[in-house]
């Protein structure tokens, strides 16, 4: 019996901070910085043994800077917690260096489009270590995936089954691809509506309650499908702090999964991270422990491979963005606008989801932040806000490098060219070395597409 939709109250939506939140005026909490962050004698920020402002001097602003050691530790933690089928969800942040890093640290890579597949392949990740996702995979994308010999395809719709089986029929050269069936368990994670995916009313996957999931399994198990069904997949949403949602999902999935006697159960991604003062999130290890207990409670046999696809939890806190403050506009009695040289084109999350961020000055990380300003970008609309009520040091001035921490997930990957603003470069720092892993986009790059 599959229960009706479960609605769970998981607390606040994606993080929103304002100047009245307790502790906001204190110096930036160190735990929002990448793990190798330290201060030099003058209070300047160093990450991976590299002076952050020296990176800015070399490559300019805006720039995404990632702590490579932090990225590696999180991948290792995920691999340790879930084993070799754990996948890094590359939609959170992808370039060749990141794909190679996740692969080196033993993670598979979840790619949800032909583009992500192409980047992972260009990084040298073997097809077997890739998992293909997507709610509207084209024939071309599936052909590329089959040609690469992807390790898993997560099947999302009946139309996709038709397209896939047309490719895996008698003319398909390789072995039948291993597939998982994506199920919507009818569990509503309380997060922002745009990133909720487990509810019945979803564009993703096959509903459990409606019987669609069972019908999909039947179709995929028919010999004519030319595929090998190995497991069940569910992803209930993103930026979820309260682990009860995952427990509920497993409680609902358990009976369905157990009857099928399959080998793999993947619970997707979704683990939340702290973005602002006062927020805390479970670690990947804690998440895995809770999932294991919940799977055991749902009588999922021990030999089943319980896997997951963390994206944000791997990369978010490893990255920060440095901007340069270009104008400081004081409107007495109203607010102070600090305009920086990026904005919604490199971080659309505040505009899309109302997400909160902190701001600080890498030149003096431990400075108190008594002043409240609104950090805005350079795009031609009033909604182009990066931090609505940013607490900053009193002496913030034009020309200062202003940084927002925890921008490693869904910032670079969702960046655009709005207003023909070139996308920022990405720099990895480690052991006193910096390497530009994605160079800054140029006007020529943009013009190259313009026939
Ligand atoms: N697996 C699947 C099937 C997914 O759809 C996603 C994310 C993940 C794994 C990884 O989820 P994570 O661990 O990163 O939460 N742009 C939004 C987030 C969208 C998430 C989309 N799917 C944001 O900036 O908050």
GROMACS .gro file of C-alpha atoms and ligand atoms in nm:
model
  476
    1UNK     CA    1   0.000   0.000   0.000
    2UNK     CA    2   0.136   0.336  -0.094
    3UNK     CA    3   0.038   0.619   0.138
    4UNK     CA    4  -0.108   0.942   0.009
    5UNK     CA    5   0.113   1.246  -0.032
    6UNK     CA    6   0.290   1.324   0.292
    7UNK     CA    7   0.329   1.687   0.370
    8UNK     CA    8   0.608   1.764   0.611
    9UNK     CA    9   0.692   2.096   0.770
   10UNK     CA   10   1.066   2.132   0.738
   11UNK     CA   11   1.102   2.488   0.860
   12UNK     CA   12   1.210   2.789   0.658
   13UNK     CA   13   1.254   2.786   0.278
   14UNK     CA   14   1.591   2.846   0.112
   15UNK     CA   15   1.800   3.060   0.345
   16UNK     CA   16   1.703   3.421   0.380
   17UNK     CA   17   1.898   3.645   0.613
   18UNK     CA   18   1.827   3.997   0.718
   19UNK     CA   19   2.013   4.244   0.931
   20UNK     CA   20   1.795   4.169   1.230
   21UNK     CA   21   1.900   3.802   1.251
   22UNK     CA   22   2.096   3.741   1.571
   23UNK     CA   23   2.472   3.777   1.534
   24UNK     CA   24   2.461   3.925   1.184
   25UNK     CA   25   2.683   4.220   1.278
   26UNK     CA   26   2.959   4.002   1.420
   27UNK     CA   27   3.253   3.918   1.193
   28UNK     CA   28   3.178   3.658   0.928
   29UNK     CA   29   3.148   3.312   1.092
   30UNK     CA   30   3.459   3.119   0.990
   31UNK     CA   31   3.255   2.806   0.924
   32UNK     CA   32   3.102   2.973   0.618
   33UNK     CA   33   3.450   2.987   0.464
   34UNK     CA   34   3.622   2.700   0.281
   35UNK     CA   35   3.799   2.455   0.509
   36UNK     CA   36   4.158   2.565   0.445
   37UNK     CA   37   4.075   2.932   0.503
   38UNK     CA   38   4.317   3.112   0.734
   39UNK     CA   39   4.422   3.468   0.805
   40UNK     CA   40   4.765   3.614   0.748
   41UNK     CA   41   4.923   3.841   1.010
   42UNK     CA   42   4.730   4.138   0.874
   43UNK     CA   43   4.392   3.962   0.886
   44UNK     CA   44   4.379   3.900   0.508
   45UNK     CA   45   4.215   3.587   0.381
   46UNK     CA   46   4.423   3.297   0.257
   47UNK     CA   47   4.270   2.984   0.107
   48UNK     CA   48   4.473   2.680   0.010
   49UNK     CA   49   4.778   2.873   0.123
   50UNK     CA   50   4.707   3.144  -0.137
   51UNK     CA   51   4.633   3.508  -0.062
   52UNK     CA   52   4.285   3.566  -0.203
   53UNK     CA   53   4.356   3.928  -0.293
   54UNK     CA   54   4.659   3.819  -0.493
   55UNK     CA   55   4.431   3.600  -0.705
   56UNK     CA   56   4.211   3.901  -0.761
   57UNK     CA   57   4.512   4.110  -0.861
   58UNK     CA   58   4.608   3.849  -1.116
   59UNK     CA   59   4.272   3.758  -1.272
   60UNK     CA   60   4.049   4.053  -1.176
   61UNK     CA   61   3.690   4.048  -1.052
   62UNK     CA   62   3.436   3.901  -1.045
   63UNK     CA   63   3.600   3.566  -0.987
   64UNK     CA   64   3.494   3.234  -0.837
   65UNK     CA   65   3.766   3.093  -0.612
   66UNK     CA   66   3.744   2.730  -0.499
   67UNK     CA   67   3.935   2.556  -0.223
   68UNK     CA   68   4.044   2.240  -0.402
   69UNK     CA   69   4.123   2.055  -0.080
   70UNK     CA   70   3.771   2.129   0.047
   71UNK     CA   71   3.623   1.988  -0.275
   72UNK     CA   72   3.837   1.676  -0.246
   73UNK     CA   73   3.747   1.621   0.120
   74UNK     CA   74   3.375   1.643   0.049
   75UNK     CA   75   3.404   1.399  -0.244
   76UNK     CA   76   3.601   1.161  -0.023
   77UNK     CA   77   3.344   1.196   0.253
   78UNK     CA   78   3.064   1.112   0.008
   79UNK     CA   79   3.255   0.814  -0.128
   80UNK     CA   80   3.327   0.692   0.225
   81UNK     CA   81   2.966   0.740   0.332
   82UNK     CA   82   2.794   0.581   0.032
   83UNK     CA   83   3.054   0.372  -0.149
   84UNK     CA   84   3.168   0.367  -0.510
   85UNK     CA   85   2.829   0.430  -0.677
   86UNK     CA   86   2.783   0.768  -0.510
   87UNK     CA   87   2.756   1.036  -0.778
   88UNK     CA   88   2.852   1.401  -0.767
   89UNK     CA   89   2.559   1.599  -0.915
   90UNK     CA   90   2.748   1.806  -1.167
   91UNK     CA   91   2.467   2.056  -1.226
   92UNK     CA   92   2.584   2.225  -0.905
   93UNK     CA   93   2.918   2.316  -1.062
   94UNK     CA   94   3.088   2.165  -1.362
   95UNK     CA   95   3.404   2.219  -1.558
   96UNK     CA   96   3.665   1.969  -1.669
   97UNK     CA   97   3.875   2.024  -1.356
   98UNK     CA   98   3.578   1.955  -1.130
   99UNK     CA   99   3.474   1.643  -1.319
  100UNK     CA  100   3.829   1.510  -1.307
  101UNK     CA  101   3.856   1.588  -0.936
  102UNK     CA  102   3.531   1.410  -0.847
  103UNK     CA  103   3.639   1.111  -1.055
  104UNK     CA  104   3.985   1.102  -0.896
  105UNK     CA  105   3.823   1.102  -0.552
  106UNK     CA  106   3.615   0.799  -0.642
  107UNK     CA  107   3.274   0.951  -0.718
  108UNK     CA  108   3.058   0.879  -1.018
  109UNK     CA  109   2.920   1.186  -1.193
  110UNK     CA  110   2.555   1.262  -1.247
  111UNK     CA  111   2.505   1.439  -1.579
  112UNK     CA  112   2.161   1.560  -1.672
  113UNK     CA  113   2.215   1.683  -2.027
  114UNK     CA  114   2.426   1.612  -2.331
  115UNK     CA  115   2.630   1.920  -2.241
  116UNK     CA  116   2.718   1.794  -1.896
  117UNK     CA  117   2.796   1.454  -2.049
  118UNK     CA  118   3.030   1.619  -2.300
  119UNK     CA  119   3.220   1.808  -2.029
  120UNK     CA  120   3.260   1.498  -1.812
  121UNK     CA  121   3.381   1.298  -2.112
  122UNK     CA  122   3.621   1.576  -2.213
  123UNK     CA  123   3.764   1.554  -1.861
  124UNK     CA  124   3.842   1.188  -1.925
  125UNK     CA  125   3.577   1.040  -1.694
  126UNK     CA  126   3.503   0.686  -1.815
  127UNK     CA  127   3.146   0.633  -1.935
  128UNK     CA  128   3.094   0.360  -1.678
  129UNK     CA  129   3.129   0.623  -1.403
  130UNK     CA  130   2.854   0.846  -1.542
  131UNK     CA  131   2.484   0.850  -1.456
  132UNK     CA  132   2.252   1.006  -1.714
  133UNK     CA  133   1.954   1.202  -1.583
  134UNK     CA  134   1.698   1.432  -1.739
  135UNK     CA  135   1.323   1.460  -1.775
  136UNK     CA  136   1.342   1.519  -2.148
  137UNK     CA  137   1.641   1.332  -2.280
  138UNK     CA  138   1.665   1.361  -2.654
  139UNK     CA  139   1.754   1.070  -2.880
  140UNK     CA  140   2.086   1.243  -2.950
  141UNK     CA  141   2.162   1.269  -2.579
  142UNK     CA  142   2.075   0.905  -2.520
  143UNK     CA  143   2.275   0.795  -2.823
  144UNK     CA  144   2.578   0.986  -2.693
  145UNK     CA  145   2.527   0.826  -2.352
  146UNK     CA  146   2.502   0.475  -2.500
  147UNK     CA  147   2.806   0.536  -2.714
  148UNK     CA  148   2.998   0.649  -2.406
  149UNK     CA  149   2.877   0.337  -2.226
  150UNK     CA  150   2.730   0.530  -1.933
  151UNK     CA  151   2.706   0.329  -1.614
  152UNK     CA  152   2.343   0.411  -1.542
  153UNK     CA  153   2.051   0.581  -1.714
  154UNK     CA  154   1.780   0.707  -1.483
  155UNK     CA  155   1.458   0.667  -1.677
  156UNK     CA  156   1.210   0.947  -1.625
  157UNK     CA  157   0.902   0.905  -1.848
  158UNK     CA  158   0.707   0.666  -2.073
  159UNK     CA  159   0.804   0.873  -2.376
  160UNK     CA  160   1.166   0.834  -2.282
  161UNK     CA  161   1.122   0.458  -2.250
  162UNK     CA  162   0.994   0.451  -2.607
  163UNK     CA  163   1.288   0.657  -2.731
  164UNK     CA  164   1.540   0.458  -2.531
  165UNK     CA  165   1.407   0.120  -2.638
  166UNK     CA  166   1.414   0.232  -3.000
  167UNK     CA  167   1.789   0.274  -2.951
  168UNK     CA  168   1.851  -0.040  -2.748
  169UNK     CA  169   1.667  -0.271  -2.982
  170UNK     CA  170   1.826  -0.552  -3.188
  171UNK     CA  171   2.066  -0.312  -3.366
  172UNK     CA  172   2.225  -0.190  -3.043
  173UNK     CA  173   2.584  -0.312  -3.037
  174UNK     CA  174   2.677  -0.301  -2.668
  175UNK     CA  175   2.533  -0.481  -2.367
  176UNK     CA  176   2.188  -0.368  -2.248
  177UNK     CA  177   2.231  -0.041  -2.055
  178UNK     CA  178   2.169  -0.052  -1.681
  179UNK     CA  179   1.878   0.168  -1.585
  180UNK     CA  180   1.707   0.296  -1.273
  181UNK     CA  181   1.348   0.405  -1.269
  182UNK     CA  182   1.288   0.753  -1.127
  183UNK     CA  183   0.999   0.759  -0.887
  184UNK     CA  184   0.819   1.050  -0.722
  185UNK     CA  185   0.739   0.918  -0.378
  186UNK     CA  186   0.472   1.178  -0.299
  187UNK     CA  187   0.678   1.338  -0.025
  188UNK     CA  188   0.688   1.715  -0.016
  189UNK     CA  189   1.017   1.840   0.119
  190UNK     CA  190   0.967   2.183   0.264
  191UNK     CA  191   1.206   2.386   0.058
  192UNK     CA  192   1.157   2.644  -0.213
  193UNK     CA  193   0.879   2.542  -0.450
  194UNK     CA  194   1.113   2.567  -0.750
  195UNK     CA  195   1.347   2.301  -0.613
  196UNK     CA  196   1.088   2.060  -0.471
  197UNK     CA  197   1.072   1.743  -0.676
  198UNK     CA  198   0.934   1.455  -0.470
  199UNK     CA  199   0.566   1.550  -0.476
  200UNK     CA  200   0.306   1.381  -0.696
  201UNK     CA  201   0.253   1.699  -0.897
  202UNK     CA  202   0.596   1.702  -1.060
  203UNK     CA  203   0.741   1.702  -1.409
  204UNK     CA  204   0.996   1.446  -1.291
  205UNK     CA  205   0.969   1.071  -1.275
  206UNK     CA  206   0.688   0.821  -1.233
  207UNK     CA  207   0.433   0.865  -0.955
  208UNK     CA  208   0.425   0.588  -0.701
  209UNK     CA  209   0.071   0.647  -0.582
  210UNK     CA  210  -0.077   0.657  -0.934
  211UNK     CA  211   0.074   0.322  -1.029
  212UNK     CA  212   0.285   0.484  -1.302
  213UNK     CA  213   0.606   0.365  -1.137
  214UNK     CA  214   0.487   0.004  -1.131
  215UNK     CA  215   0.381   0.030  -1.497
  216UNK     CA  216   0.721   0.170  -1.592
  217UNK     CA  217   0.895  -0.117  -1.413
  218UNK     CA  218   0.685  -0.366  -1.603
  219UNK     CA  219   0.770  -0.202  -1.933
  220UNK     CA  220   1.142  -0.182  -1.853
  221UNK     CA  221   1.150  -0.546  -1.747
  222UNK     CA  222   0.998  -0.669  -2.070
  223UNK     CA  223   1.273  -0.830  -2.282
  224UNK     CA  224   1.182  -0.608  -2.577
  225UNK     CA  225   1.300  -0.302  -2.380
  226UNK     CA  226   1.662  -0.403  -2.429
  227UNK     CA  227   1.767  -0.260  -2.094
  228UNK     CA  228   1.859  -0.403  -1.756
  229UNK     CA  229   1.660  -0.254  -1.470
  230UNK     CA  230   1.892  -0.243  -1.167
  231UNK     CA  231   1.731   0.001  -0.931
  232UNK     CA  232   1.496   0.272  -0.817
  233UNK     CA  233   1.578   0.641  -0.790
  234UNK     CA  234   1.407   0.930  -0.613
  235UNK     CA  235   1.511   1.291  -0.557
  236UNK     CA  236   1.280   1.487  -0.330
  237UNK     CA  237   1.430   1.833  -0.361
  238UNK     CA  238   1.728   2.053  -0.284
  239UNK     CA  239   1.862   2.261   0.008
  240UNK     CA  240   1.688   2.042   0.263
  241UNK     CA  241   1.808   2.082   0.621
  242UNK     CA  242   1.570   1.851   0.803
  243UNK     CA  243   1.653   1.490   0.733
  244UNK     CA  244   1.301   1.370   0.815
  245UNK     CA  245   1.207   1.430   0.453
  246UNK     CA  246   1.455   1.167   0.338
  247UNK     CA  247   1.335   0.929   0.609
  248UNK     CA  248   0.978   0.973   0.489
  249UNK     CA  249   1.084   0.915   0.131
  250UNK     CA  250   1.258   0.590   0.222
  251UNK     CA  251   0.961   0.477   0.429
  252UNK     CA  252   0.742   0.524   0.123
  253UNK     CA  253   0.989   0.380  -0.127
  254UNK     CA  254   1.080   0.074   0.084
  255UNK     CA  255   0.775  -0.146   0.020
  256UNK     CA  256   0.774  -0.067  -0.353
  257UNK     CA  257   1.147  -0.126  -0.387
  258UNK     CA  258   1.157  -0.445  -0.178
  259UNK     CA  259   0.896  -0.616  -0.389
  260UNK     CA  260   1.103  -0.560  -0.703
  261UNK     CA  261   1.413  -0.735  -0.561
  262UNK     CA  262   1.654  -0.492  -0.727
  263UNK     CA  263   2.013  -0.407  -0.640
  264UNK     CA  264   2.025  -0.029  -0.607
  265UNK     CA  265   1.827   0.238  -0.432
  266UNK     CA  266   1.933   0.596  -0.496
  267UNK     CA  267   1.789   0.876  -0.286
  268UNK     CA  268   1.916   1.158  -0.511
  269UNK     CA  269   2.071   1.475  -0.374
  270UNK     CA  270   1.925   1.756  -0.173
  271UNK     CA  271   2.128   1.790   0.145
  272UNK     CA  272   2.120   2.156   0.249
  273UNK     CA  273   2.415   2.375   0.340
  274UNK     CA  274   2.452   2.678   0.568
  275UNK     CA  275   2.467   3.004   0.374
  276UNK     CA  276   2.429   3.263   0.648
  277UNK     CA  277   2.502   3.328   1.014
  278UNK     CA  278   2.290   3.109   1.238
  279UNK     CA  279   2.224   2.831   0.988
  280UNK     CA  280   2.355   2.480   1.044
  281UNK     CA  281   2.328   2.174   0.823
  282UNK     CA  282   2.396   1.803   0.873
  283UNK     CA  283   2.717   1.664   0.724
  284UNK     CA  284   2.719   1.416   0.436
  285UNK     CA  285   2.824   1.148   0.688
  286UNK     CA  286   2.528   1.226   0.915
  287UNK     CA  287   2.294   1.227   0.617
  288UNK     CA  288   2.418   0.882   0.512
  289UNK     CA  289   2.374   0.746   0.864
  290UNK     CA  290   2.014   0.867   0.876
  291UNK     CA  291   1.946   0.722   0.531
  292UNK     CA  292   2.089   0.386   0.630
  293UNK     CA  293   1.878   0.372   0.943
  294UNK     CA  294   1.570   0.471   0.745
  295UNK     CA  295   1.642   0.209   0.479
  296UNK     CA  296   1.683  -0.057   0.747
  297UNK     CA  297   1.358   0.054   0.908
  298UNK     CA  298   1.191   0.015   0.568
  299UNK     CA  299   1.335  -0.341   0.555
  300UNK     CA  300   1.555  -0.268   0.258
  301UNK     CA  301   1.795  -0.567   0.258
  302UNK     CA  302   2.155  -0.506   0.365
  303UNK     CA  303   2.302  -0.614   0.033
  304UNK     CA  304   2.118  -0.336  -0.154
  305UNK     CA  305   2.347  -0.054  -0.267
  306UNK     CA  306   2.207   0.262  -0.110
  307UNK     CA  307   2.343   0.553  -0.307
  308UNK     CA  308   2.301   0.927  -0.336
  309UNK     CA  309   2.386   1.221  -0.562
  310UNK     CA  310   2.498   1.520  -0.357
  311UNK     CA  311   2.576   1.835  -0.552
  312UNK     CA  312   2.548   2.141  -0.330
  313UNK     CA  313   2.688   1.966  -0.022
  314UNK     CA  314   3.010   1.892  -0.212
  315UNK     CA  315   3.078   2.229  -0.372
  316UNK     CA  316   2.880   2.512  -0.211
  317UNK     CA  317   3.104   2.603   0.082
  318UNK     CA  318   3.422   2.530  -0.113
  319UNK     CA  319   3.368   2.838  -0.328
  320UNK     CA  320   3.338   3.210  -0.283
  321UNK     CA  321   3.294   3.499  -0.524
  322UNK     CA  322   3.505   3.814  -0.513
  323UNK     CA  323   3.368   4.134  -0.661
  324UNK     CA  324   3.492   4.492  -0.668
  325UNK     CA  325   3.270   4.760  -0.518
  326UNK     CA  326   3.229   5.028  -0.783
  327UNK     CA  327   2.976   5.269  -0.637
  328UNK     CA  328   2.843   5.337  -0.288
  329UNK     CA  329   2.516   5.526  -0.303
  330UNK     CA  330   2.378   5.653   0.027
  331UNK     CA  331   2.009   5.733   0.037
  332UNK     CA  332   1.971   5.883   0.386
  333UNK     CA  333   1.682   5.728   0.573
  334UNK     CA  334   1.633   5.469   0.300
  335UNK     CA  335   1.937   5.249   0.237
  336UNK     CA  336   2.289   5.235   0.101
  337UNK     CA  337   2.344   5.059  -0.229
  338UNK     CA  338   2.684   4.907  -0.294
  339UNK     CA  339   2.715   4.816  -0.662
  340UNK     CA  340   2.959   4.545  -0.758
  341UNK     CA  341   3.095   4.436  -1.095
  342UNK     CA  342   2.884   4.118  -1.125
  343UNK     CA  343   2.533   4.040  -1.011
  344UNK     CA  344   2.242   3.825  -1.117
  345UNK     CA  345   2.444   3.697  -1.414
  346UNK     CA  346   2.693   3.518  -1.187
  347UNK     CA  347   2.454   3.450  -0.899
  348UNK     CA  348   2.086   3.437  -0.992
  349UNK     CA  349   1.990   3.254  -0.671
  350UNK     CA  350   1.883   3.561  -0.470
  351UNK     CA  351   1.657   3.672  -0.754
  352UNK     CA  352   1.521   3.325  -0.829
  353UNK     CA  353   1.473   3.187  -0.480
  354UNK     CA  354   1.519   3.481  -0.246
  355UNK     CA  355   1.833   3.313  -0.114
  356UNK     CA  356   2.038   3.487   0.151
  357UNK     CA  357   2.414   3.539   0.147
  358UNK     CA  358   2.671   3.705   0.368
  359UNK     CA  359   2.927   3.962   0.253
  360UNK     CA  360   3.272   4.040   0.392
  361UNK     CA  361   3.601   4.202   0.304
  362UNK     CA  362   3.889   3.959   0.236
  363UNK     CA  363   4.130   4.237   0.340
  364UNK     CA  364   3.998   4.222   0.697
  365UNK     CA  365   3.797   3.906   0.754
  366UNK     CA  366   3.757   3.948   1.130
  367UNK     CA  367   3.625   4.304   1.114
  368UNK     CA  368   3.292   4.367   1.286
  369UNK     CA  369   3.017   4.442   1.034
  370UNK     CA  370   2.805   4.718   1.185
  371UNK     CA  371   2.692   4.874   0.858
  372UNK     CA  372   2.389   4.745   0.667
  373UNK     CA  373   2.397   4.788   0.290
  374UNK     CA  374   2.227   4.637  -0.011
  375UNK     CA  375   2.476   4.472  -0.242
  376UNK     CA  376   2.354   4.498  -0.599
  377UNK     CA  377   2.494   4.401  -0.936
  378UNK     CA  378   2.553   4.595  -1.255
  379UNK     CA  379   2.253   4.467  -1.452
  380UNK     CA  380   1.982   4.693  -1.582
  381UNK     CA  381   1.708   4.606  -1.340
  382UNK     CA  382   1.622   4.684  -0.981
  383UNK     CA  383   1.578   4.317  -0.897
  384UNK     CA  384   1.949   4.260  -0.950
  385UNK     CA  385   2.020   4.220  -0.580
  386UNK     CA  386   2.294   3.993  -0.445
  387UNK     CA  387   2.253   4.055  -0.071
  388UNK     CA  388   1.951   4.251   0.044
  389UNK     CA  389   2.068   4.337   0.395
  390UNK     CA  390   2.440   4.277   0.395
  391UNK     CA  391   2.626   4.351   0.716
  392UNK     CA  392   2.964   4.495   0.621
  393UNK     CA  393   3.257   4.668   0.793
  394UNK     CA  394   3.210   5.040   0.861
  395UNK     CA  395   3.495   5.140   0.631
  396UNK     CA  396   3.377   4.961   0.314
  397UNK     CA  397   3.472   5.192   0.028
  398UNK     CA  398   3.477   5.213  -0.350
  399UNK     CA  399   3.750   4.990  -0.488
  400UNK     CA  400   3.724   4.736  -0.208
  401UNK     CA  401   3.712   4.368  -0.295
  402UNK     CA  402   3.387   4.241  -0.146
  403UNK     CA  403   3.330   3.867  -0.120
  404UNK     CA  404   3.023   3.648  -0.081
  405UNK     CA  405   3.098   3.306   0.070
  406UNK     CA  406   2.924   2.975  -0.008
  407UNK     CA  407   2.876   3.052  -0.377
  408UNK     CA  408   3.031   2.728  -0.501
  409UNK     CA  409   2.699   2.564  -0.596
  410UNK     CA  410   2.457   2.681  -0.865
  411UNK     CA  411   2.641   3.009  -0.919
  412UNK     CA  412   2.888   2.949  -1.199
  413UNK     CA  413   2.666   2.670  -1.334
  414UNK     CA  414   2.365   2.901  -1.361
  415UNK     CA  415   2.561   3.205  -1.481
  416UNK     CA  416   2.442   3.392  -1.788
  417UNK     CA  417   2.559   3.664  -2.024
  418UNK     CA  418   2.276   3.898  -1.937
  419UNK     CA  419   2.359   4.251  -2.056
  420UNK     CA  420   2.650   4.084  -2.236
  421UNK     CA  421   2.843   4.067  -1.912
  422UNK     CA  422   3.115   3.803  -1.961
  423UNK     CA  423   3.104   3.505  -1.726
  424UNK     CA  424   3.369   3.512  -1.451
  425UNK     CA  425   3.668   3.281  -1.441
  426UNK     CA  426   3.709   2.996  -1.194
  427UNK     CA  427   4.030   2.958  -0.998
  428UNK     CA  428   4.125   2.653  -0.790
  429UNK     CA  429   4.368   2.711  -0.503
  430UNK     CA  430   4.565   2.439  -0.325
  431UNK     CA  431   4.898   2.403  -0.144
  432UNK     CA  432   5.002   2.758  -0.216
  433UNK     CA  433   4.927   2.726  -0.590
  434UNK     CA  434   4.648   2.876  -0.796
  435UNK     CA  435   4.528   2.752  -1.131
  436UNK     CA  436   4.271   2.911  -1.356
  437UNK     CA  437   4.044   2.618  -1.447
  438UNK     CA  438   3.793   2.823  -1.645
  439UNK     CA  439   3.916   3.147  -1.797
  440UNK     CA  440   3.713   3.466  -1.802
  441UNK     CA  441   3.474   3.491  -2.094
  442UNK     CA  442   3.562   3.766  -2.339
  443UNK     CA  443   3.360   3.988  -2.569
  444UNK     CA  444   3.516   3.789  -2.853
  445UNK     CA  445   3.381   3.464  -2.704
  446UNK     CA  446   3.033   3.611  -2.707
  447UNK     CA  447   3.071   3.757  -3.053
  448UNK     CA  448   3.198   3.424  -3.185
  449UNK     CA  449   2.841   3.290  -3.167
  450UNK     CA  450   2.696   3.591  -3.340
  451UNK     CA  451   2.689   3.518  -3.713
  452LIG     N1  452   2.000   1.453  -0.830
  452LIG     C1  453   1.901   1.505  -0.904
  452LIG     C2  454   1.819   1.416  -0.985
  452LIG     C3  455   1.878   1.644  -0.903
  452LIG     O1  456   1.780   1.694  -0.976
  452LIG     C4  457   1.960   1.728  -0.825
  452LIG     C5  458   1.941   1.872  -0.824
  452LIG     C6  459   2.063   1.669  -0.750
  452LIG     C7  460   2.080   1.531  -0.754
  452LIG     C8  461   2.157   1.750  -0.666
  452LIG     O2  462   2.090   1.816  -0.564
  452LIG     P1  463   2.171   1.896  -0.452
  452LIG     O3  464   2.247   1.795  -0.370
  452LIG     O4  465   2.263   1.989  -0.518
  452LIG     O5  466   2.066   1.964  -0.374
  452LIG     N2  467   1.937   2.573  -0.873
  452LIG     C9  468   1.886   2.538  -0.742
  452LIG    C10  469   1.903   2.391  -0.712
  452LIG    C11  470   1.841   2.301  -0.815
  452LIG    C12  471   1.863   2.155  -0.788
  452LIG    C13  472   1.830   2.072  -0.907
  452LIG     N3  473   1.851   1.932  -0.892
  452LIG    C14  474   1.954   2.625  -0.638
  452LIG     O6  475   2.038   2.704  -0.673
  452LIG     O7  476   1.923   2.615  -0.520
   0.00000   0.00000   0.00000
